[in-house]
XYZ file of C-alpha atoms in Angstrom:
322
model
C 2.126 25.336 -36.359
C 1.826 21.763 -35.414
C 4.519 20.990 -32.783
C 5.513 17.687 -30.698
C 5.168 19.841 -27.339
C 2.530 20.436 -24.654
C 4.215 23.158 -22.844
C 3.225 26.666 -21.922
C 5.996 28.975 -23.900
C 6.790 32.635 -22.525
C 10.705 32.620 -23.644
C 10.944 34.184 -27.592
C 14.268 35.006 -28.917
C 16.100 35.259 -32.168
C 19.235 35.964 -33.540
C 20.318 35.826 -37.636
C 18.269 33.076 -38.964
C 18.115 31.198 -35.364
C 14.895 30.874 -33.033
C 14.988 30.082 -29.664
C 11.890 29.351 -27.151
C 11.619 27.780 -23.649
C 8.936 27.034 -21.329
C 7.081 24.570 -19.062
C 8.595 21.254 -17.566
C 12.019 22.259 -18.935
C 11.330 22.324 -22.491
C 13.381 24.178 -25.498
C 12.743 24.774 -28.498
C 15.169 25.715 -31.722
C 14.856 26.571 -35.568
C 18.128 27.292 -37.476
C 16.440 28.675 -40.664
C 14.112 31.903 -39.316
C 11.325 29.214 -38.265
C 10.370 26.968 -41.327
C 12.097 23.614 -39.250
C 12.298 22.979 -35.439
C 13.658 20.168 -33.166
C 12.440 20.551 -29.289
C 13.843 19.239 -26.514
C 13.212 18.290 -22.796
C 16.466 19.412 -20.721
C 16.801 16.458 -18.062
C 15.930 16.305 -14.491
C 14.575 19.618 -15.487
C 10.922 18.544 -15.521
C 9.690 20.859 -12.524
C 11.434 24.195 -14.054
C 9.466 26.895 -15.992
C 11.553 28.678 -18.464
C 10.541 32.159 -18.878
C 13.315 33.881 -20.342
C 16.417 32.731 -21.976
C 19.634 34.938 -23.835
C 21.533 33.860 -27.081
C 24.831 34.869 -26.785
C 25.996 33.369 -30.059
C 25.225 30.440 -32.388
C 26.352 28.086 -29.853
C 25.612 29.576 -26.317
C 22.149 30.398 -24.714
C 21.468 31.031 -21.191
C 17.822 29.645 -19.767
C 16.406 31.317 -16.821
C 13.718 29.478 -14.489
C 11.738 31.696 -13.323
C 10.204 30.092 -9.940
C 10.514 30.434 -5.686
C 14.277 29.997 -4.776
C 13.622 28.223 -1.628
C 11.912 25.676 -4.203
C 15.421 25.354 -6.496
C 13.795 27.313 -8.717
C 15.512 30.354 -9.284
C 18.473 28.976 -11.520
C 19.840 29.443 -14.945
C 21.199 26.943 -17.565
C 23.718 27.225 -20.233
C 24.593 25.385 -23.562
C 27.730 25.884 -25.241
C 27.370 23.398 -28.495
C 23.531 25.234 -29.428
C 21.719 22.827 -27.315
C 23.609 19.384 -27.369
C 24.652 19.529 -23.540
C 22.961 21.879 -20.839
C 24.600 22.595 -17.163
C 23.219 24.633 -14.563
C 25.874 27.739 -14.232
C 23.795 29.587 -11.428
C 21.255 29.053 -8.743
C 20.167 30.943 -5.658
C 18.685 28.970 -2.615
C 18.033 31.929 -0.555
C 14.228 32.565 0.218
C 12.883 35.500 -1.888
C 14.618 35.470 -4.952
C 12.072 34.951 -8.155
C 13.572 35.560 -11.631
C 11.757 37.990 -13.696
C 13.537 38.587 -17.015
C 17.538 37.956 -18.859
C 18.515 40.471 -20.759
C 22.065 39.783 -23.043
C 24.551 43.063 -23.739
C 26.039 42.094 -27.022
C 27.828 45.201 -27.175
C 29.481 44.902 -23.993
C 29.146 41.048 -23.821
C 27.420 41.435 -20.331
C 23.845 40.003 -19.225
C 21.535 41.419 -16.735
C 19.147 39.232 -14.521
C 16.215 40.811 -12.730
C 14.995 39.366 -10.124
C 11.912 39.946 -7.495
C 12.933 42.598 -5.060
C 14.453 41.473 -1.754
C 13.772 43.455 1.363
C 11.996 45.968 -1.055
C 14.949 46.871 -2.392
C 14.973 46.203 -6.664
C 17.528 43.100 -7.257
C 19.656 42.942 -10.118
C 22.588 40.511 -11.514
C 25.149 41.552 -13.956
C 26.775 38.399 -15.793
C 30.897 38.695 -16.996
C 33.553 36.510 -17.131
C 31.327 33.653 -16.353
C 29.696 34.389 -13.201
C 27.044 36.365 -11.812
C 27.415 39.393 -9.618
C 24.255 41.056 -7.222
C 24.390 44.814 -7.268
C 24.496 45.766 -4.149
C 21.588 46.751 -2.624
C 22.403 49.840 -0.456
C 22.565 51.553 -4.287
C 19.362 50.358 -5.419
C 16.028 51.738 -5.673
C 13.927 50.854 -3.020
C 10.565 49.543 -4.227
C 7.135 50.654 -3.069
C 5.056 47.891 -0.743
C 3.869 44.696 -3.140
C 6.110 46.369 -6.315
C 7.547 43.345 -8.449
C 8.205 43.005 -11.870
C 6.399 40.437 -14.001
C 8.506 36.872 -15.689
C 5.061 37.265 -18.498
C 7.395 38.111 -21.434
C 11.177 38.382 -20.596
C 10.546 42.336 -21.216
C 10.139 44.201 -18.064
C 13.843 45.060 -18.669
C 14.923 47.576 -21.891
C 18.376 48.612 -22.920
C 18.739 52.032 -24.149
C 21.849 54.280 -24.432
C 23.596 52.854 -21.951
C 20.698 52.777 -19.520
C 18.492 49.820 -18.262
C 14.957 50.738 -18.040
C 12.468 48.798 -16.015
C 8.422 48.270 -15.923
C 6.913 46.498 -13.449
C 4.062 46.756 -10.876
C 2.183 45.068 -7.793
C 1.900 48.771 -5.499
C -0.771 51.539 -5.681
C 1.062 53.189 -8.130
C 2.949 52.394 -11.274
C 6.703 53.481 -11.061
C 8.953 53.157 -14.024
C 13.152 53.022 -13.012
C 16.310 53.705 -14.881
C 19.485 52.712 -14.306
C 22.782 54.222 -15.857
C 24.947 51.789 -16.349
C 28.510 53.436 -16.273
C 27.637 55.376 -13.516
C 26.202 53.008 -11.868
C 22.999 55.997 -10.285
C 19.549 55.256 -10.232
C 16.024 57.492 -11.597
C 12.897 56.484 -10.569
C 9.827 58.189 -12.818
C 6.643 58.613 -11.458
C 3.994 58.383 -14.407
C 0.942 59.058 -12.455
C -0.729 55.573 -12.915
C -2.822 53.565 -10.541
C -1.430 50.148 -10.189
C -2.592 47.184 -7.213
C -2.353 43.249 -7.378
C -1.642 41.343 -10.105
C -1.734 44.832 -11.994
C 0.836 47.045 -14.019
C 3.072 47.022 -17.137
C 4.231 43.941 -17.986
C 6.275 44.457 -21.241
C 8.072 47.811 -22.694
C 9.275 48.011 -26.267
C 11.362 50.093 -28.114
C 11.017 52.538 -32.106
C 14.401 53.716 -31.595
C 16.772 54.743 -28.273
C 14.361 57.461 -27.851
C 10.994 55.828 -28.242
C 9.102 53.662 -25.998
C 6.185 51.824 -25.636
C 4.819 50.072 -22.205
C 1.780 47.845 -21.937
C 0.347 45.861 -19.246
C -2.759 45.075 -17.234
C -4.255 42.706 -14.953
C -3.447 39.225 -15.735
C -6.659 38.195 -14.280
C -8.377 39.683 -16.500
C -7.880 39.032 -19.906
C -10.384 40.768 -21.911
C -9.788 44.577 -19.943
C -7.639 47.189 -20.601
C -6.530 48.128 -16.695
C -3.634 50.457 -17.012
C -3.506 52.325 -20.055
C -0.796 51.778 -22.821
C 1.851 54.841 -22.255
C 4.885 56.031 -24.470
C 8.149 58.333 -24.363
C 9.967 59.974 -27.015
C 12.570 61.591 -24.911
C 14.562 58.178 -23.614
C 11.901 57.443 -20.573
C 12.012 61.010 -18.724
C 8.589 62.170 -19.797
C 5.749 59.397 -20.446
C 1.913 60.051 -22.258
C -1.057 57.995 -22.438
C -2.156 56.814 -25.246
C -5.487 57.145 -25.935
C -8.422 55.539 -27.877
C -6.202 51.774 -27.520
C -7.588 48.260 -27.873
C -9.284 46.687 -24.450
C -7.329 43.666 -23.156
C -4.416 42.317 -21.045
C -1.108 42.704 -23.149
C 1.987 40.837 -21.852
C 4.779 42.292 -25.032
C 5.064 45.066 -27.313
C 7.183 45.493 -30.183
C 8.230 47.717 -33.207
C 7.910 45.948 -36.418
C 8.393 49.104 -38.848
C 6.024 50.175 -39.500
C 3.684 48.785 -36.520
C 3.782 48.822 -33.242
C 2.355 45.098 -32.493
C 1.089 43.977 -28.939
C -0.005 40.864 -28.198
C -1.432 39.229 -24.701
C -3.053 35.483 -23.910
C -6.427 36.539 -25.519
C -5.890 38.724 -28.754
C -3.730 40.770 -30.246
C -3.515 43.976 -31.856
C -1.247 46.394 -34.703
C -1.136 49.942 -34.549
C -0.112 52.812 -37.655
C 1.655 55.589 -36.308
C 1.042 57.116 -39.524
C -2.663 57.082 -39.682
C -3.182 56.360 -36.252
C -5.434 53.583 -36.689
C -5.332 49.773 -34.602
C -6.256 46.772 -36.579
C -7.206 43.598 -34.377
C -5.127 40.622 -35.269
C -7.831 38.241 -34.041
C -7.811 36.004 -31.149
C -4.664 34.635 -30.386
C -2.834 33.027 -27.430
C 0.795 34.268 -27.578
C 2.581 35.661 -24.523
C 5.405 36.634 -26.465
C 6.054 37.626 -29.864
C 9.416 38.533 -31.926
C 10.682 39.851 -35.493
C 12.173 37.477 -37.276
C 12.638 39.055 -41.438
C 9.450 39.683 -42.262
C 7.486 37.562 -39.943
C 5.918 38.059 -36.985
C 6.374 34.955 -34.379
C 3.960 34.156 -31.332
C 4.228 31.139 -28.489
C 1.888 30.683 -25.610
C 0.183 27.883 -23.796
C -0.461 24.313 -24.565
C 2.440 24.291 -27.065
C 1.263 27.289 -29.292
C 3.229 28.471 -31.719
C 2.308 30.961 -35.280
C 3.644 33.337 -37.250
C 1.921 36.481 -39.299
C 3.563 38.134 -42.189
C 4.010 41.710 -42.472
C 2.181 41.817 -45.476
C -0.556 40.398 -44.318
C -0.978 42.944 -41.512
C -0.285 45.435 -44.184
C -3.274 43.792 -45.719
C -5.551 44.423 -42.908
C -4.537 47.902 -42.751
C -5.641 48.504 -46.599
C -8.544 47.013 -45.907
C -12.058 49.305 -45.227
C -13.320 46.610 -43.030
């Protein structure tokens, strides 16, 4: 789609008919009828801020998250309250080290969850109630292996399940994958047995069902290779598999649209039949992110992209012998 808008999306969220997406030099973006209008917007004095993940709480209040170095004013979230009218900054951390990665919204228990870079190696997380946001405290966190980060690629290095947070990230020699019960506030950390380094490791994890997972990643250096394998769980997160025989390239989100799982990355992407275990290629695309809305798959990436596929028309692809 043609849109009045130069900057580079990552932030892709929907709820009902409404859209919302965020990116580059404090832009948002908003349809109100599943994508077929949009209006776009450049939040003032806001120009220098990267918006990388965002949370609808309800028709009329979203939360923005810039991801960026604190010590830069970087690290700070925004808030509407009339769907997009008005913005006000609600929360910002100055302290050197903090880096948002992901904002994750709890509509069950009308809490939000902000991940952030670890400090002092030790994994940093917000919970957001009654209008402000609290830092778990770090003596009761997991601490992280030398280099381990998560990745602000997709807003998805974070997944609620059963009253757990599960979280993907990467950065050390080896990939770890940590769970976090929420009402009893203990820790799990799962070893998969993956080889991880720079710039390397899962960067998005998706869920069937609260039982079934799916994590992708890479090395966001390189786009076209495949360099941590695409793993899954069907017991919750306690025991993961690789999957084998997958497409080749750097994949930045995974979802479930029944009956797909669909993973997309800054060069291609790709759908997958459980059923008949077969991949179709989607083509060469440039979405970091990509959502369910109805029947329609939606993608944003860089330089104002923005597209949508139709189920059927993977469906399509999948009844075709080609």
């Amino acid at each position: 789609m043609e849109i009045p808008s130069t900057a580079s999306f990552r932030a892709l969220k929907s709820r009902g008919r409404h859209i919302w997406v965020s990116g580059t030099q404090g832009t948002v973006g908003h349809s109100k009828d599943a994508g077929k209008t949009w209006t776009f917007q450049q939040i003032p004095h806001t120009e220098k801020l990267d918006f990388r993940d965002l949370a609808i709480i309800n028709d009329k209040e979203i939360m923005l998250m810039s991801a960026g170095l604190s010590d830069e004013g970087k690290a700070v979230i925004f808030r509407t309250m009339d769907a997009g009218k008005k913005w006000n900054e609600i929360f910002k951390k100055n302290e050197p080290g903090y880096f948002f990665d992901c904002l994750h919204w709890d509509t069950a228990n009308k809490r939000a969850w902000l991940l952030s870079d670890p400090i002092k190696q030790r994994l940093t997380l917000f919970s957001y109630k009654k209008i402000r946001f609290v830092e778990l405290d770090a003596s009761s966190t997991p601490e992280l292996q030398t280099n381990e980060a998560f990745f602000a690629a997709s807003g998805s290095s974070m997944l609620q399940a059963k009253g757990q947070l599960i979280f993907v990230g990467g950065g050390a020699d080896s990939v770890k994958i940590y769970t976090y019960n929420i009402s009893k506030n203990t820790w799990k950390t799962n070893n998969p047995g993956i080889a991880s380094g720079e710039a390397k490791g899962y960067f998005s994890i998706g869920s069937k069902n609260k039982n079934e997972f799916w994590a992708v990643g890479g090395d966001y250096r390189k786009l076209n290779e495949l360099s941590v394998p695409i793993i899954t769980t069907i017991d919750g997160g306690k025991h993961w598999e690789i999957i084998q025989d997958t497409p080749k390239f750097y994949m930045e989100k995974v979802i479930w649209a029944k009956p797909y799982w669909i993973i997309s990355g800054p060069s291609q992407s790709a759908a997958y039949h459980p059923q008949t275990k077969r991949w179709r290629s989607l083509g060469n695309s440039t979405y970091h992110n990509i959502i369910q809305v109805g029947d329609t798959i939606w993608g944003i990436g860089a330089k104002g992209q923005l597209g949508y596929i139709s189920l059927s028309s993977i469906t399509n692809l999948f009844l075709s012998k080609e």
